[in-house]
Coordinates of C-alpha atoms and ligand atoms in Angstrom, one line a residue:
M268 CA 117.4 -271.9 162.1
T269 CA 120.2 -269.7 162.8
T270 CA 123.4 -270.6 164.3
T271 CA 125.3 -268.6 166.8
Y272 CA 129.1 -268.8 166.6
E273 CA 131.9 -268.0 169.5
M274 CA 135.0 -266.3 168.7
V275 CA 138.3 -267.7 169.6
I276 CA 141.3 -265.3 168.9
G277 CA 145.0 -265.7 169.9
L278 CA 147.4 -263.2 169.3
E279 CA 150.7 -263.0 168.1
V280 CA 152.7 -259.9 169.2
H281 CA 156.1 -258.9 168.3
A282 CA 157.4 -255.7 170.2
Q283 CA 161.2 -254.0 169.6
L284 CA 163.5 -255.0 172.1
K285 CA 164.5 -250.9 173.2
T286 CA 168.1 -251.9 172.7
K287 CA 170.5 -249.0 170.7
T288 CA 172.5 -251.5 168.5
K289 CA 171.2 -254.6 166.5
L290 CA 170.7 -258.0 167.1
F291 CA 173.8 -259.3 165.9
C292 CA 176.0 -257.1 165.2
G293 CA 176.8 -253.4 166.2
C294 CA 174.8 -251.6 163.9
S295 CA 172.3 -248.6 165.6
T296 CA 168.7 -249.4 165.4
H297 CA 167.7 -245.5 165.1
F298 CA 164.6 -244.5 163.8
G299 CA 164.2 -242.2 161.2
D300 CA 167.1 -241.9 159.7
A301 CA 168.4 -241.7 156.0
V302 CA 168.1 -244.8 154.4
N303 CA 170.7 -247.8 154.9
T304 CA 173.1 -245.6 156.6
H305 CA 172.5 -248.2 159.9
V306 CA 174.3 -251.4 158.0
C307 CA 177.2 -253.6 158.2
P308 CA 178.2 -256.9 156.4
V309 CA 176.0 -259.3 158.4
C310 CA 172.8 -257.4 158.9
L311 CA 173.5 -256.8 155.2
G312 CA 173.7 -260.7 154.9
M313 CA 177.5 -260.9 153.0
P314 CA 178.7 -264.1 153.0
G315 CA 181.1 -264.6 155.5
S316 CA 179.9 -262.0 158.0
L317 CA 179.1 -263.7 161.7
P318 CA 176.3 -263.2 163.8
V319 CA 177.1 -262.1 167.8
L320 CA 174.1 -262.1 169.8
N321 CA 173.8 -259.1 171.9
K322 CA 173.6 -259.3 175.1
R323 CA 171.6 -256.4 176.8
A324 CA 168.7 -257.8 174.6
V325 CA 169.1 -261.2 176.2
E326 CA 168.1 -259.5 179.1
M327 CA 165.7 -257.4 178.4
A328 CA 163.6 -260.3 176.8
V329 CA 164.5 -261.9 180.1
I330 CA 162.9 -259.5 182.4
A331 CA 159.6 -259.0 179.7
G332 CA 159.2 -263.0 180.5
K333 CA 159.2 -262.7 184.0
A334 CA 157.3 -259.7 184.0
L335 CA 154.3 -262.0 182.3
N336 CA 154.7 -264.7 184.7
C337 CA 156.8 -266.8 182.5
D338 CA 159.3 -269.5 182.8
I339 CA 162.7 -268.3 181.4
Q340 CA 164.7 -271.3 179.8
E341 CA 168.0 -272.8 180.8
T342 CA 169.3 -273.3 177.1
S343 CA 167.3 -271.8 173.6
V344 CA 168.6 -272.2 170.1
F345 CA 168.8 -269.8 167.5
A346 CA 167.5 -271.0 164.2
R347 CA 166.8 -270.2 160.6
K348 CA 162.7 -269.6 159.1
N349 CA 164.2 -269.5 155.4
Y350 CA 161.5 -267.8 153.4
F351 CA 162.7 -265.6 150.0
Y352 CA 161.8 -262.0 150.3
P353 CA 163.3 -258.7 149.2
D354 CA 163.5 -257.5 152.5
L355 CA 165.7 -260.5 153.9
P356 CA 169.0 -260.4 152.8
K357 CA 170.3 -263.5 153.9
G358 CA 167.0 -265.6 152.4
Y359 CA 165.9 -266.9 155.9
Q360 CA 165.2 -264.7 159.5
I361 CA 167.2 -266.0 162.8
S362 CA 164.6 -266.8 165.3
Q363 CA 163.3 -269.3 168.0
F364 CA 161.6 -271.9 166.6
E365 CA 162.4 -275.4 169.0
L366 CA 163.0 -274.1 172.2
P367 CA 162.3 -270.6 172.4
L368 CA 163.3 -268.3 175.6
C369 CA 160.3 -268.2 177.5
L370 CA 157.6 -270.8 177.8
G371 CA 154.0 -271.4 179.6
G372 CA 153.4 -267.3 181.0
H373 CA 150.2 -265.6 181.6
L374 CA 148.7 -262.3 181.7
D375 CA 145.7 -260.9 183.2
I376 CA 143.2 -258.3 182.2
V377 CA 140.4 -256.8 183.5
V378 CA 137.0 -256.4 181.0
D379 CA 133.7 -255.0 182.0
D380 CA 135.3 -255.3 185.9
Q381 CA 136.3 -259.3 185.4
I382 CA 139.1 -260.2 185.5
K383 CA 140.5 -262.7 183.4
R384 CA 143.8 -264.7 182.7
I385 CA 145.0 -265.1 179.5
G386 CA 147.9 -267.6 178.4
I387 CA 151.4 -266.8 177.5
T388 CA 152.6 -269.7 175.4
R389 CA 155.8 -268.9 174.1
I390 CA 157.8 -266.1 174.0
H391 CA 161.3 -266.5 171.5
M392 CA 163.9 -263.6 170.9
E393 CA 164.0 -263.2 166.6
E394 CA 165.4 -260.2 164.4
D395 CA 163.5 -257.4 161.7
A396 CA 163.5 -257.7 158.3
G397 CA 164.1 -254.5 156.4
K398 CA 161.7 -252.6 155.0
L399 CA 160.5 -251.9 151.3
L400 CA 159.5 -248.8 150.2
H401 CA 156.6 -248.8 146.9
Q402 CA 157.1 -246.0 144.6
G403 CA 154.6 -244.3 142.8
S404 CA 152.2 -245.9 145.7
G405 CA 151.4 -246.1 148.9
A406 CA 151.0 -250.2 148.3
I407 CA 153.1 -252.3 145.8
A408 CA 149.7 -252.4 144.1
G409 CA 149.7 -250.0 141.3
S410 CA 153.6 -249.0 142.2
T411 CA 156.2 -248.4 139.6
H412 CA 159.1 -250.8 141.4
S413 CA 160.5 -250.9 144.9
L414 CA 163.2 -249.3 147.2
V415 CA 164.6 -251.3 150.2
D416 CA 165.9 -249.7 153.4
L417 CA 167.9 -252.7 155.7
N418 CA 168.1 -250.0 158.6
R419 CA 165.7 -251.5 160.6
A420 CA 167.1 -255.3 159.2
C421 CA 168.1 -257.1 162.6
T422 CA 166.6 -255.0 165.3
P423 CA 165.9 -256.9 168.1
L424 CA 162.1 -258.2 168.8
I425 CA 160.8 -260.1 170.7
E426 CA 157.5 -262.2 169.9
I427 CA 155.1 -263.1 172.5
V428 CA 151.9 -265.6 171.3
S429 CA 149.1 -266.2 173.5
E430 CA 146.7 -269.1 174.0
P431 CA 143.7 -268.5 172.4
D432 CA 142.0 -267.4 175.6
I433 CA 140.7 -264.4 173.8
R434 CA 137.1 -264.6 173.4
S435 CA 135.8 -260.9 172.2
A436 CA 137.0 -257.9 170.4
A437 CA 137.5 -255.7 173.6
E438 CA 139.1 -258.7 175.4
A439 CA 141.5 -258.1 172.5
R440 CA 142.1 -254.6 173.4
A441 CA 142.0 -255.2 176.3
Y442 CA 145.2 -257.2 176.0
V443 CA 147.2 -255.5 173.2
E444 CA 146.8 -252.3 176.0
S445 CA 148.1 -254.6 178.8
L446 CA 150.8 -256.2 177.4
R447 CA 152.1 -252.3 175.8
I448 CA 151.6 -250.9 179.2
I449 CA 153.9 -254.0 180.9
L450 CA 156.3 -253.2 178.5
R451 CA 156.5 -249.8 177.8
T452 CA 157.1 -249.1 182.1
I453 CA 160.0 -252.1 181.9
G454 CA 161.6 -250.3 179.8
V455 CA 162.0 -253.1 176.8
N456 CA 159.8 -251.3 174.6
D457 CA 158.1 -248.3 173.3
G458 CA 154.8 -249.2 172.5
N459 CA 154.1 -247.4 169.5
L460 CA 152.1 -249.5 167.6
E461 CA 151.5 -246.8 165.3
E462 CA 155.0 -246.7 164.2
G463 CA 155.5 -249.9 164.7
S464 CA 157.8 -251.3 167.3
M465 CA 154.7 -253.3 168.3
R466 CA 152.7 -255.0 165.8
V467 CA 149.9 -257.2 166.6
D468 CA 148.4 -260.4 164.1
V469 CA 145.2 -261.4 165.3
N470 CA 144.4 -265.4 164.6
L471 CA 140.5 -266.1 164.9
S472 CA 138.8 -268.9 164.0
L473 CA 134.7 -269.3 165.3
R474 CA 133.0 -272.0 166.1
P475 CA 129.2 -273.0 167.0
S476 CA 128.5 -271.6 170.6
G477 CA 128.7 -274.1 173.3
T478 CA 131.4 -276.2 171.4
S479 CA 135.1 -277.4 172.4
K480 CA 136.1 -278.2 168.6
F481 CA 138.4 -275.3 167.1
G482 CA 136.9 -274.1 163.8
T483 CA 139.9 -273.0 160.7
R484 CA 141.6 -270.5 161.7
T485 CA 143.3 -267.3 159.9
E486 CA 146.0 -265.2 160.7
V487 CA 145.3 -261.2 160.5
K488 CA 148.4 -258.9 159.9
N489 CA 148.5 -255.3 159.2
V490 CA 146.4 -254.7 162.6
N491 CA 148.8 -251.4 163.5
S492 CA 145.8 -249.3 166.2
F493 CA 144.0 -250.5 169.5
R494 CA 141.0 -249.1 167.6
S495 CA 142.0 -250.8 164.1
I496 CA 142.6 -254.4 166.1
E497 CA 138.9 -254.2 167.2
R498 CA 138.1 -253.3 163.5
A499 CA 139.7 -256.0 161.7
I500 CA 138.1 -258.9 164.8
A501 CA 135.2 -257.8 163.8
S502 CA 135.7 -258.0 160.2
E503 CA 137.0 -261.4 160.0
F504 CA 134.4 -262.1 162.3
A505 CA 132.2 -261.7 159.9
R506 CA 133.4 -262.7 157.0
Q507 CA 134.0 -266.3 158.7
K508 CA 130.5 -266.6 160.0
E509 CA 129.5 -265.9 156.6
I510 CA 131.1 -268.4 154.8
L511 CA 130.1 -271.0 157.3
D512 CA 126.5 -269.7 157.7
A513 CA 125.7 -270.4 153.9
G514 CA 127.1 -274.0 154.5
G515 CA 131.0 -272.6 153.0
V516 CA 134.4 -274.1 154.8
V517 CA 137.1 -270.7 155.8
I518 CA 140.5 -271.7 154.0
Q519 CA 144.2 -271.4 156.6
Q520 CA 145.4 -268.6 155.3
T521 CA 146.9 -265.0 156.1
R522 CA 145.0 -262.4 155.4
N523 CA 146.0 -258.3 155.7
Y524 CA 144.0 -255.7 157.6
H525 CA 142.7 -253.1 154.7
D526 CA 141.9 -249.4 157.7
D527 CA 140.2 -247.2 154.9
T528 CA 137.8 -250.0 154.0
Q529 CA 138.0 -252.1 157.4
T530 CA 137.6 -256.0 155.6
T531 CA 140.7 -257.5 155.3
T532 CA 142.2 -259.3 152.0
A533 CA 144.1 -263.0 151.7
L534 CA 147.7 -262.6 151.0
R535 CA 149.0 -265.9 151.2
D536 CA 147.9 -269.5 151.7
K537 CA 149.0 -269.8 155.7
E538 CA 152.2 -271.8 155.7
E539 CA 152.9 -274.5 157.8
A540 CA 156.3 -274.8 160.2
H541 CA 158.2 -276.9 157.5
D542 CA 157.9 -274.9 155.0
Y543 CA 160.1 -272.7 156.1
R544 CA 163.1 -275.2 157.4
Y545 CA 163.8 -274.2 159.9
F546 CA 166.8 -275.5 161.3
P547 CA 169.3 -274.3 163.9
D548 CA 171.3 -271.6 163.3
P549 CA 175.0 -273.0 162.7
D550 CA 176.6 -269.9 163.7
L551 CA 175.2 -269.4 166.5
L552 CA 175.8 -271.0 169.9
P553 CA 173.0 -272.5 171.8
L554 CA 172.1 -269.9 174.2
V555 CA 172.7 -270.5 177.9
L556 CA 172.1 -268.4 180.9
S557 CA 173.0 -270.1 184.1
K558 CA 171.4 -269.9 187.5
L559 CA 173.8 -267.2 188.2
Q560 CA 173.6 -264.6 185.1
L561 CA 169.7 -265.1 186.0
Q562 CA 169.5 -263.5 189.2
D563 CA 172.0 -261.9 188.1
I564 CA 169.7 -259.6 185.5
L565 CA 166.6 -260.0 187.4
A566 CA 168.6 -258.7 190.9
N567 CA 167.3 -255.0 189.3
F568 CA 164.0 -256.3 188.1
P569 CA 161.7 -253.1 187.5
E570 CA 158.8 -252.7 189.3
L571 CA 155.1 -253.6 187.7
P572 CA 152.3 -251.4 186.7
E573 CA 150.4 -253.1 189.2
Q574 CA 153.2 -252.7 191.6
I575 CA 152.9 -248.8 191.0
R576 CA 149.1 -248.6 191.0
H577 CA 149.3 -250.2 194.3
R578 CA 151.8 -247.6 195.4
Y579 CA 150.1 -244.9 194.4
L580 CA 146.7 -245.4 195.3
G581 CA 149.0 -245.9 198.8
L582 CA 149.2 -242.5 199.4
V583 CA 145.6 -241.4 198.1
L584 CA 146.7 -241.1 194.3
T585 CA 143.5 -240.7 192.3
D586 CA 142.8 -243.6 190.1
S587 CA 142.6 -241.5 186.8
D588 CA 145.8 -239.4 188.2
V589 CA 147.2 -243.3 188.4
V590 CA 146.4 -243.8 184.8
V591 CA 147.5 -240.6 183.7
L592 CA 150.6 -241.4 184.9
L593 CA 151.6 -244.7 184.3
E594 CA 150.7 -243.4 180.2
D595 CA 153.4 -241.3 180.4
M596 CA 156.3 -242.5 181.1
T597 CA 158.5 -238.7 181.4
M598 CA 155.5 -237.7 183.7
R599 CA 156.5 -240.4 185.9
A600 CA 159.7 -240.2 186.6
Y601 CA 159.5 -235.9 187.0
F602 CA 156.8 -237.5 189.8
E603 CA 158.5 -240.2 190.8
A604 CA 161.5 -237.9 191.4
C605 CA 160.1 -235.2 193.4
L606 CA 158.9 -238.0 195.7
K607 CA 162.4 -238.7 196.5
V608 CA 162.9 -234.8 197.5
S609 CA 159.3 -234.3 198.8
G610 CA 160.0 -233.8 202.5
V611 CA 156.7 -232.5 203.6
V612 CA 155.0 -232.1 200.8
P613 CA 152.2 -234.7 200.6
A614 CA 152.4 -236.7 197.1
K615 CA 148.9 -235.8 196.4
E616 CA 149.5 -232.4 196.5
I617 CA 153.0 -233.3 193.9
C618 CA 150.6 -235.2 192.3
K619 CA 147.9 -232.6 191.9
W620 CA 150.2 -229.9 190.4
V621 CA 152.4 -232.3 188.4
V622 CA 149.1 -233.7 186.5
G623 CA 147.7 -230.5 186.4
D624 CA 149.1 -226.9 186.0
L625 CA 152.7 -228.2 185.6
N626 CA 151.4 -230.3 183.0
A627 CA 149.7 -227.8 181.3
F628 CA 152.3 -225.7 181.0
L629 CA 154.7 -227.8 179.7
K630 CA 151.9 -229.1 177.3
D631 CA 154.2 -226.7 174.2
R632 CA 157.7 -226.5 175.4
P633 CA 159.6 -228.3 174.0
E634 CA 161.7 -229.2 177.1
G635 CA 158.7 -231.1 178.5
F636 CA 158.9 -232.5 182.0
A637 CA 162.4 -234.4 180.6
S638 CA 164.8 -231.3 180.6
T639 CA 162.1 -227.9 182.5
M640 CA 164.3 -225.7 184.2
A641 CA 162.0 -226.0 186.7
T642 CA 163.8 -229.3 188.2
P643 CA 161.9 -231.8 191.1
E644 CA 163.8 -229.6 193.9
K645 CA 162.6 -226.4 193.0
F646 CA 159.5 -227.0 192.3
V647 CA 158.6 -228.9 195.5
G648 CA 160.7 -225.9 197.2
L649 CA 157.3 -223.6 195.7
L650 CA 155.3 -226.3 196.6
A651 CA 156.3 -226.2 199.9
L652 CA 155.4 -222.5 200.1
L653 CA 151.9 -222.9 199.6
V654 CA 151.5 -226.4 201.6
A655 CA 152.9 -224.0 204.2
G656 CA 150.3 -221.3 203.3
T657 CA 153.3 -218.4 202.8
I658 CA 151.6 -218.0 199.0
S659 CA 148.2 -218.7 197.6
G660 CA 147.6 -220.8 194.7
K661 CA 146.7 -218.1 192.6
M662 CA 150.7 -217.2 193.5
M663 CA 151.8 -220.6 193.3
K664 CA 151.1 -221.0 189.1
D665 CA 152.1 -217.3 188.4
L666 CA 155.2 -218.7 190.0
L667 CA 155.4 -221.8 189.0
Q668 CA 155.7 -219.9 185.6
K669 CA 158.2 -218.2 186.2
M670 CA 160.2 -220.8 187.3
I671 CA 159.6 -222.7 183.9
E672 CA 160.4 -219.7 182.0
T673 CA 164.4 -218.6 184.1
G674 CA 164.8 -221.6 186.1
Q675 CA 165.2 -219.6 189.3
N676 CA 164.6 -221.1 192.9
A677 CA 161.6 -220.5 195.1
D678 CA 163.0 -217.9 197.0
V679 CA 164.5 -216.2 194.6
L680 CA 161.2 -215.8 193.5
L681 CA 158.7 -215.1 196.3
T682 CA 161.6 -211.4 196.6
Q683 CA 161.0 -210.7 193.6
S684 CA 156.9 -210.7 194.0
G685 CA 157.8 -209.2 196.4
G686 CA 157.1 -211.2 199.1
A687 CA 154.8 -213.9 200.6
Q688 CA 150.7 -213.7 200.8
V689 CA 149.4 -211.6 203.5
S690 CA 148.2 -213.7 206.6
D691 CA 147.7 -211.4 209.0
A692 CA 144.6 -209.5 209.9
S693 CA 145.5 -206.2 211.0
E694 CA 146.6 -206.1 207.6
L695 CA 143.5 -207.3 206.1
I696 CA 140.9 -205.7 208.0
P697 CA 141.4 -202.4 206.5
V698 CA 141.9 -203.6 203.1
I699 CA 138.8 -205.0 203.7
E700 CA 136.7 -202.7 205.7
K701 CA 137.8 -200.0 202.6
V702 CA 136.2 -202.7 199.9
L703 CA 133.1 -202.8 201.6
A704 CA 132.9 -199.2 202.5
A705 CA 133.0 -198.6 198.6
N706 CA 130.6 -201.3 198.1
P707 CA 127.6 -200.7 200.0
D708 CA 125.1 -202.6 197.4
V709 CA 126.8 -205.9 197.5
V710 CA 127.2 -205.8 201.5
E711 CA 123.5 -205.2 201.2
K712 CA 123.0 -208.4 199.5
I713 CA 125.0 -209.9 201.4
K714 CA 122.9 -209.3 204.2
S715 CA 120.2 -209.9 203.0
G716 CA 121.0 -213.7 202.4
K717 CA 123.1 -213.3 198.7
S718 CA 126.2 -215.3 200.2
Q719 CA 127.4 -215.8 196.8
S720 CA 128.1 -212.1 197.1
A721 CA 130.8 -212.0 199.3
E722 CA 132.8 -213.5 196.2
F723 CA 133.0 -210.3 194.5
L724 CA 133.9 -208.7 197.6
M725 CA 137.3 -211.3 197.4
G726 CA 137.7 -210.0 194.2
Q727 CA 137.9 -207.1 195.1
V728 CA 140.7 -207.6 198.1
M729 CA 142.3 -209.3 196.0
K730 CA 142.9 -206.8 193.5
E731 CA 143.8 -204.1 196.4
T732 CA 146.2 -206.9 197.5
R733 CA 147.6 -207.8 194.2
G734 CA 146.6 -211.7 194.7
K735 CA 148.4 -211.9 198.0
A736 CA 145.8 -212.1 200.7
K737 CA 145.3 -215.4 201.7
P738 CA 142.2 -215.8 201.0
D739 CA 140.6 -218.6 203.9
L740 CA 141.2 -215.9 206.4
V741 CA 139.7 -212.4 203.8
R742 CA 137.0 -214.4 203.3
Q743 CA 136.3 -214.8 207.6
I744 CA 137.2 -211.5 208.1
I745 CA 134.6 -210.0 205.5
A746 CA 132.1 -212.4 207.6
E747 CA 132.8 -211.1 210.5
V748 CA 132.8 -207.6 209.5
I749 CA 129.5 -207.8 207.5
S750 CA 128.1 -209.0 210.9
K751 CA 128.4 -205.8 212.5
Y752 CA 126.9 -203.9 209.6
Ligands
ZN327 ZN1 175.5 -253.9 160.8

């Protein structure tokens, strides 16, 4: 008889806070600069140097905690987590242990149209370690020696620890996706898994389906894309199942995931908390936030993705456009700026052009939405001409492209292009009659019921008027004139 197993997953997500400076010193957190250029006695762990807590990091951690429905603790304490590794100059990491900043939150995820609530045990603040650069090989195995870059040491992180409420790879992925979009939207994290600004550790155990006692878990590290979250879980599930099926026992350990082979290998036997000899950091006072300070921090609490979604759907944007806007922060900022000056132009029309043509035009341009010369004011000015029927959709596209290139406003572009679209029937009728006279065969086809041939005549009229004829009016006049033939 074969046993079926249920997987029990808890996730630990490390998210880098988007502060300009490090957690306990004034060094820059800027990514990608020359090695060991953002360092000082504090983040190098020099004897006698003293840490000073970054206020902005605390504010961001509080906002993240609130966004994830946690109770923000009035008093939290920084502790030393002691371990030796070359990327950790002090020989300990400053983290929060017994008294973290946030407790008891939750995050609702949607999988197969079902909403499921995942508990969040705690969120604590901590500093990051440096980075080892293995020489002569991509990994420590096979390398000749390793160098240390401490630019990242002491960068502020929050660690978000979930309850073991997750039951499938799909749920794990949905959880990290929701988390990512929330942290990005509230502006505390840039959500870049590949660059390591979000890192996921998967705690996974198996138990026979229908039972409630937890099995022995392993922690899988080095999972740095959505795809690898799912693959690492599938691989670790299969490995543990094989052990259990053979009557063996799973050993509690930390395992490394390898994306190339889609397997995990043992890194070390899992430490217990006491192995780290945690104790409160004597260099840092407990972090105490008064009610007033908390109120201050939360006074400008940002809109959450669900609230934005709700507001956008109220503006009759489509589901798929909402997804695009939530994912692309710069595009959304541009769209929001347009809404502020929208006047008579409906939000739906703005969205259609922002997500569609404007996005396509800006895709390969370095300035992008952030600093395009087609500013929200100018762009909405042009759209107003379209909505009023002064220009056609085709003219809109042409003028928008010119606006991106020149930064001219709508009125100037319209004058340069030779004026508004022709929506005066008395101007259009002679042109249409000329086109019909030149194409008697097409007229015959239309009369015999092939109405799609009218599009050809339409094209000819547009050619004659250099794209300025009002399309609806042209269609109407063509139909009227042909009916009299
Ligand atoms: Zn420093």
